[in-house]
Short mmCIF file of C-alpha atoms in Angstrom, two decimals:
data_model
loop_
_atom_site.label_atom_id
_atom_site.label_comp_id
_atom_site.label_asym_id
_atom_site.label_seq_id
_atom_site.Cartn_x
_atom_site.Cartn_y
_atom_site.Cartn_z
CA MET T 974 0.12 0.11 -0.01
CA ASN T 975 1.46 2.87 -0.65
CA THR T 976 1.31 5.48 2.41
CA ASP T 977 3.64 8.58 0.57
CA PRO T 978 1.79 11.68 1.67
CA ALA T 979 2.77 13.28 -1.60
CA SER T 980 0.22 10.63 -3.79
CA THR T 981 -2.68 11.21 -1.72
CA PRO T 982 -5.98 12.82 -3.42
CA ALA T 983 -5.74 16.08 -1.65
CA SER T 984 -2.20 16.50 -2.38
CA LEU T 985 -2.32 15.91 -6.19
CA ARG T 986 -5.17 18.43 -6.15
CA HIS T 987 -2.87 20.68 -4.52
CA ARG T 988 -0.30 20.22 -6.74
CA ALA T 989 -2.95 20.58 -9.93
CA GLU T 990 -4.26 23.84 -8.81
CA ALA T 991 -0.79 25.39 -7.99
CA HIS T 992 0.20 24.26 -11.41
CA ALA T 993 -2.92 25.96 -13.26
CA SER T 994 -2.43 28.94 -11.21
CA ALA T 995 1.16 29.24 -12.26
CA TYR T 996 0.53 28.16 -16.18
CA PRO T 997 -1.73 31.70 -16.91
CA ALA T 998 0.85 33.43 -15.09
CA LEU T 999 3.50 32.20 -16.93
CA LEU T 1000 1.91 32.79 -20.31
CA ALA T 1001 1.39 36.52 -19.20
CA GLN T 1002 5.08 37.25 -18.72
CA ALA T 1003 6.01 36.01 -21.55
CA GLU T 1004 3.61 37.83 -23.68
CA HIS T 1005 4.39 41.05 -21.97
CA LEU T 1006 8.65 40.59 -22.78
CA ALA T 1007 7.72 39.41 -26.24
CA ALA T 1008 5.40 42.85 -26.70
CA THR T 1009 8.68 44.70 -26.15
CA VAL T 1010 10.03 43.08 -29.14
CA LEU T 1011 8.75 44.94 -32.38
CA LEU T 1012 7.63 42.64 -34.63
CA GLY T 1013 8.38 45.34 -37.60
CA ASP T 1014 12.13 44.37 -37.30
CA HIS T 1015 11.82 41.12 -38.03
CA GLY T 1016 13.59 40.48 -41.48
CA ARG T 1017 11.00 38.61 -42.78
CA ARG T 1018 8.79 41.34 -45.54
CA ARG T 1019 4.69 41.56 -44.48
CA ALA T 1020 2.56 40.33 -47.37
CA GLY T 1021 1.63 42.50 -50.61
CA MET T 1022 2.19 43.25 -53.73
CA GLY T 1023 5.42 42.91 -55.15
CA ASP T 1024 6.71 39.99 -52.98
CA GLU T 1025 8.54 37.51 -55.17
CA PHE T 1026 7.92 33.89 -55.47
CA TRP T 1027 9.38 31.51 -53.05
CA GLN T 1028 8.48 28.38 -53.30
CA TYR T 1029 5.52 25.27 -53.37
CA ARG T 1030 5.25 23.60 -50.21
CA PRO T 1031 2.66 20.60 -49.32
CA ALA T 1032 -0.58 22.05 -47.69
CA GLU T 1033 -0.59 22.06 -43.90
CA GLN T 1034 -2.94 21.36 -41.57
CA GLY T 1035 -4.88 24.83 -40.38
CA ASP T 1036 -3.74 26.15 -44.19
CA GLY T 1037 -7.26 27.98 -45.28
CA LEU T 1038 -8.71 26.95 -48.72
CA ARG T 1039 -7.29 30.53 -50.37
CA MET T 1040 -3.96 29.63 -49.79
CA ILE T 1041 -4.04 26.75 -52.11
CA ASP T 1042 -2.31 26.47 -55.24
CA TRP T 1043 -5.28 25.16 -57.38
CA ARG T 1044 -3.15 25.46 -60.84
CA ARG T 1045 -0.37 23.70 -59.16
CA SER T 1046 -2.13 21.34 -57.03
CA ALA T 1047 -4.30 20.19 -60.35
CA ARG T 1048 -0.81 18.39 -61.59
CA SER T 1049 -0.71 16.27 -58.48
CA ASP T 1050 -2.67 14.08 -56.15
CA ALA T 1051 -1.63 16.70 -53.10
CA HIS T 1052 -2.65 19.67 -52.10
CA PHE T 1053 0.42 22.55 -52.20
CA VAL T 1054 0.54 26.48 -51.24
CA ARG T 1055 2.71 29.08 -52.92
CA GLN T 1056 4.79 30.87 -50.75
CA LYS T 1057 6.16 34.41 -51.41
CA GLU T 1058 9.54 35.01 -50.00
CA TRP T 1059 8.05 36.41 -46.40
CA GLN T 1060 6.05 33.16 -45.74
CA ALA T 1061 8.61 30.74 -46.25
CA ALA T 1062 8.80 29.84 -42.52
CA GLN T 1063 11.54 28.07 -40.62
CA SER T 1064 11.25 25.65 -38.10
CA VAL T 1065 12.69 26.49 -34.52
CA MET T 1066 12.86 24.06 -31.72
CA LEU T 1067 13.18 24.91 -28.33
CA TRP T 1068 15.26 23.39 -25.28
CA VAL T 1069 14.94 24.59 -21.80
CA ASP T 1070 16.77 22.42 -19.33
CA ASP T 1071 14.99 20.51 -16.70
CA GLY T 1072 17.26 19.92 -14.52
CA LEU T 1073 17.37 20.44 -10.99
CA SER T 1074 20.43 22.97 -11.33
CA MET T 1075 17.90 25.55 -13.10
CA THR T 1076 15.41 25.75 -9.99
CA PHE T 1077 18.64 27.68 -7.96
CA SER T 1078 18.37 31.17 -6.93
CA GLY T 1079 21.26 32.88 -5.38
CA GLY T 1080 18.31 35.76 -3.69
CA ASP T 1081 14.55 36.00 -2.94
CA ASN T 1082 14.79 39.64 -5.29
CA ARG T 1083 15.29 37.12 -8.43
CA PRO T 1084 13.88 34.39 -10.35
CA SER T 1085 15.29 30.89 -10.56
CA LYS T 1086 17.45 30.01 -13.45
CA GLY T 1087 14.53 27.45 -14.92
CA HIS T 1088 12.05 30.23 -14.39
CA ARG T 1089 13.96 32.80 -16.20
CA ALA T 1090 14.79 30.26 -19.13
CA ARG T 1091 10.37 29.25 -19.51
CA VAL T 1092 9.85 32.74 -19.70
CA LEU T 1093 12.73 33.22 -22.68
CA ALA T 1094 12.00 30.58 -24.48
CA LEU T 1095 8.07 31.14 -24.30
CA ALA T 1096 8.30 35.03 -24.78
CA LEU T 1097 10.52 33.69 -28.10
CA ALA T 1098 7.33 31.13 -29.13
CA VAL T 1099 5.27 34.06 -28.99
CA LEU T 1100 6.76 35.83 -31.74
CA LEU T 1101 7.51 33.34 -33.69
CA ASN T 1102 4.11 32.20 -33.82
CA LYS T 1103 3.18 35.94 -34.39
CA GLY T 1104 5.99 36.04 -37.14
CA GLY T 1105 4.36 33.08 -38.77
CA GLU T 1106 6.83 30.65 -37.77
CA ARG T 1107 6.68 26.95 -36.88
CA PHE T 1108 8.19 26.40 -33.45
CA GLY T 1109 8.39 22.99 -31.18
CA LEU T 1110 9.73 22.13 -27.98
CA ALA T 1111 12.69 19.64 -27.72
CA ASN T 1112 12.27 18.65 -23.96
CA ARG T 1113 9.21 16.54 -25.03
CA GLY T 1114 9.72 15.85 -28.78
CA THR T 1115 6.84 18.42 -29.29
CA PRO T 1116 7.06 18.83 -33.55
CA PRO T 1117 7.15 22.51 -34.72
CA ARG T 1118 3.69 23.91 -35.53
CA ARG T 1119 2.32 27.33 -35.57
CA GLY T 1120 -0.69 28.41 -34.26
CA GLU T 1121 -2.05 29.35 -30.70
CA ALA T 1122 -3.02 25.80 -29.82
CA GLN T 1123 0.75 24.86 -30.01
CA LEU T 1124 1.71 27.61 -28.03
CA GLN T 1125 -0.75 26.86 -25.33
CA ARG T 1126 0.90 23.10 -25.93
CA ILE T 1127 4.12 23.99 -25.01
CA ALA T 1128 3.37 26.54 -22.40
CA GLY T 1129 1.63 23.92 -20.34
CA HIS T 1130 5.00 21.53 -20.96
CA LEU T 1131 6.92 24.41 -19.68
CA MET T 1132 5.06 23.98 -16.53
CA ALA T 1133 5.89 20.35 -15.93
CA PRO T 1134 7.94 19.47 -12.67
CA ALA T 1135 11.58 19.72 -12.96
CA GLY T 1136 12.93 16.43 -13.55
CA GLU T 1137 14.94 14.37 -11.16
CA ALA T 1138 18.84 14.90 -12.44
CA ASP T 1139 20.90 17.67 -11.56
CA TYR T 1140 21.31 18.45 -14.74
CA GLY T 1141 19.42 18.36 -18.08
CA ALA T 1142 20.73 17.61 -21.56
CA PRO T 1143 19.44 18.51 -24.84
CA ASN T 1144 19.36 15.82 -27.98
CA ALA T 1145 19.79 16.05 -31.37
CA ARG T 1146 17.33 13.11 -32.36
CA VAL T 1147 14.39 15.69 -32.31
CA LEU T 1148 15.60 18.17 -34.14
CA PRO T 1149 14.40 18.35 -37.63
CA ALA T 1150 17.26 18.07 -40.66
CA GLY T 1151 17.72 21.74 -41.44
CA SER T 1152 15.58 23.76 -38.60
CA ARG T 1153 17.02 25.92 -36.38
CA ALA T 1154 16.94 25.76 -32.14
CA VAL T 1155 17.64 27.77 -29.30
CA PHE T 1156 19.06 25.59 -25.93
CA LEU T 1157 18.73 27.48 -22.26
CA SER T 1158 20.47 26.11 -20.06
CA ASP T 1159 22.79 27.07 -17.06
CA PHE T 1160 25.49 24.68 -18.94
CA LEU T 1161 27.10 23.61 -15.78
CA GLY T 1162 26.63 19.30 -15.97
CA ASP T 1163 28.56 17.46 -18.35
CA PRO T 1164 30.09 19.30 -21.49
CA SER T 1165 30.50 16.66 -23.30
CA GLU T 1166 26.84 16.03 -24.12
CA THR T 1167 26.17 19.41 -25.36
CA ILE T 1168 29.33 19.32 -27.46
CA ALA T 1169 28.11 16.27 -29.14
CA THR T 1170 24.44 17.46 -29.62
CA LEU T 1171 25.68 20.49 -31.04
CA THR T 1172 27.78 18.40 -33.47
CA ARG T 1173 25.25 16.27 -34.75
CA ALA T 1174 22.86 18.80 -34.91
CA ALA T 1175 25.40 20.95 -37.55
CA ASP T 1176 26.41 17.49 -39.36
CA ARG T 1177 22.38 17.55 -40.21
CA GLY T 1178 22.29 21.24 -40.87
CA VAL T 1179 21.00 22.33 -37.53
CA LYS T 1180 22.08 25.53 -36.69
CA GLY T 1181 21.00 28.08 -33.53
CA ALA T 1182 21.64 29.30 -30.37
CA LEU T 1183 23.00 28.98 -26.90
CA VAL T 1184 21.85 31.02 -24.27
CA GLN T 1185 23.38 30.22 -20.50
CA VAL T 1186 21.36 31.00 -17.64
CA LEU T 1187 22.96 31.79 -14.89
CA ASP T 1188 22.53 33.21 -11.25
CA PRO T 1189 24.95 36.19 -10.48
CA ASP T 1190 26.44 34.55 -7.35
CA GLU T 1191 27.24 31.96 -9.53
CA GLU T 1192 29.45 34.18 -11.28
CA ALA T 1193 30.78 36.56 -8.18
CA PHE T 1194 31.05 33.09 -5.91
CA PRO T 1195 30.20 35.51 -2.35
CA TYR T 1196 31.31 33.08 0.03
CA ASP T 1197 32.94 32.59 2.77
CA GLY T 1198 34.20 31.12 5.73
CA ARG T 1199 32.48 27.80 6.70
CA THR T 1200 30.26 26.38 4.09
CA VAL T 1201 28.55 23.26 2.54
CA PHE T 1202 28.17 23.46 -0.83
CA GLU T 1203 25.61 20.76 -2.05
CA THR T 1204 24.01 19.57 -5.43
CA MET T 1205 20.28 20.62 -5.78
CA SER T 1206 18.96 17.01 -5.15
CA GLY T 1207 20.91 16.16 -2.33
CA GLY T 1208 23.24 13.94 -3.72
CA GLN T 1209 26.68 15.26 -3.61
CA SER T 1210 28.01 17.63 -0.75
CA PHE T 1211 31.34 19.05 0.38
CA GLU T 1212 32.20 21.03 3.52
CA THR T 1213 35.21 23.53 3.58
CA LEU T 1214 35.93 26.01 6.80
CA LYS T 1215 37.00 28.51 4.08
CA ALA T 1216 35.44 29.09 1.18
CA SER T 1217 36.76 32.22 -0.51
CA GLY T 1218 40.04 29.96 -0.47
CA LEU T 1219 38.17 28.13 -3.47
CA LYS T 1220 37.13 31.01 -5.20
CA ASN T 1221 39.66 31.36 -7.74
CA LYS T 1222 40.10 27.83 -8.56
CA TYR T 1223 36.03 27.86 -9.33
CA LEU T 1224 35.76 31.45 -11.67
CA ASP T 1225 38.38 29.55 -13.79
CA ARG T 1226 36.47 26.41 -13.93
CA LEU T 1227 33.65 28.47 -14.84
CA ALA T 1228 35.69 30.62 -17.57
CA GLU T 1229 37.29 27.34 -18.90
CA ARG T 1230 33.14 26.28 -19.27
CA LYS T 1231 32.63 29.39 -21.67
CA ALA T 1232 35.58 29.29 -23.36
CA GLN T 1233 34.56 25.32 -24.23
CA LEU T 1234 30.65 26.80 -25.01
CA LYS T 1235 31.82 29.37 -27.63
CA GLU T 1236 34.83 27.06 -29.15
CA VAL T 1237 31.92 24.52 -30.05
CA THR T 1238 29.33 27.14 -30.70
CA ARG T 1239 32.02 28.93 -33.20
CA ARG T 1240 32.56 25.40 -34.98
CA THR T 1241 29.24 24.59 -35.50
CA GLY T 1242 27.75 28.03 -36.86
CA TRP T 1243 25.90 28.30 -33.71
CA GLN T 1244 25.90 31.49 -31.40
CA PHE T 1245 26.37 32.24 -27.35
CA HIS T 1246 25.03 34.09 -24.93
CA THR T 1247 25.35 34.23 -21.24
CA HIS T 1248 22.26 35.73 -19.07
CA HIS T 1249 21.97 36.86 -15.54
CA THR T 1250 18.79 36.48 -13.94
CA ASP T 1251 19.29 39.87 -12.06
CA GLN T 1252 19.04 41.37 -15.38
CA ALA T 1253 16.10 42.44 -17.34
CA ALA T 1254 14.66 39.40 -19.05
CA THR T 1255 14.55 42.11 -22.40
CA LYS T 1256 18.14 42.56 -22.95
CA ALA T 1257 18.11 38.29 -23.64
CA ILE T 1258 14.70 38.37 -25.81
CA LEU T 1259 16.13 41.17 -27.94
CA TRP T 1260 19.63 39.33 -28.69
CA LEU T 1261 17.75 36.03 -29.34
CA PHE T 1262 14.86 37.71 -31.52
CA GLY T 1263 17.93 40.36 -33.08
CA THR T 1264 20.20 36.70 -34.12
CA LEU T 1265 16.89 35.53 -35.97
CA ASP T 1266 16.31 38.47 -37.24
CA LYS T 1267 19.97 39.26 -38.75
CA GLY T 1268 20.23 35.83 -40.20
CA ALA T 1269 23.11 34.14 -38.31
CA MET T 1270 20.54 31.49 -37.39
CA ARG T 1271 19.83 30.13 -40.61
#
């Protein structure tokens, strides 16, 4: 018989209600953040006379009858849509680290790394949706689509509880060939997994951006005297009587990790950016959107 208090009907209902109440708040934050970016600055032009023909593509669910090119479709058993240059949407896959390390916050006045990463990912999804792009969530293997239903689906997935591992790792197998990707993480786990993923992704024509989300305490190491360092899962701990003596070695290791990430992104054609949770989220979303806009991820 299961006597775990967390599995009782009352506890499950409480967690479900907490999840439901946080969901609209996350979406509201993301939509407010997305509103800071002017869609008119996006590189794709609006529809209008003079737009040049780009290509035909197979009709997809959600395409209206008016979008179908019946003359081209008559030469085939399938329906085709005539795309102009501004309409040629790209597929962007988002991955948000759900490892326990992302639940860390060094102060009550700033969000956890995971919360900031989720807001950034969802805000980017809002912008992509308004721009007619397809977007998906690599964490759940959610294929890239567009539309409000897709946006709501991803928002729901992002509200799922953190995983059991201290650190998460992206998976290149869920990235469609030729797509674009954005990975948001602290990237403090084993770097070999991230490096291998970017290498495999580049081999499949996938380009993208890494956004390293860090708490400012992880950059400054403001610890002194007797300190117990413990992983968020509690699986590992280390006690020292003089934490300040570890500062230089720690900062060297962090700089080495950033250098590794910058090198692999340079080698694979990706982009790298570090964002701190005490900074305005607008800085990161503008960088991400600017990266898309300038074609650096195409």
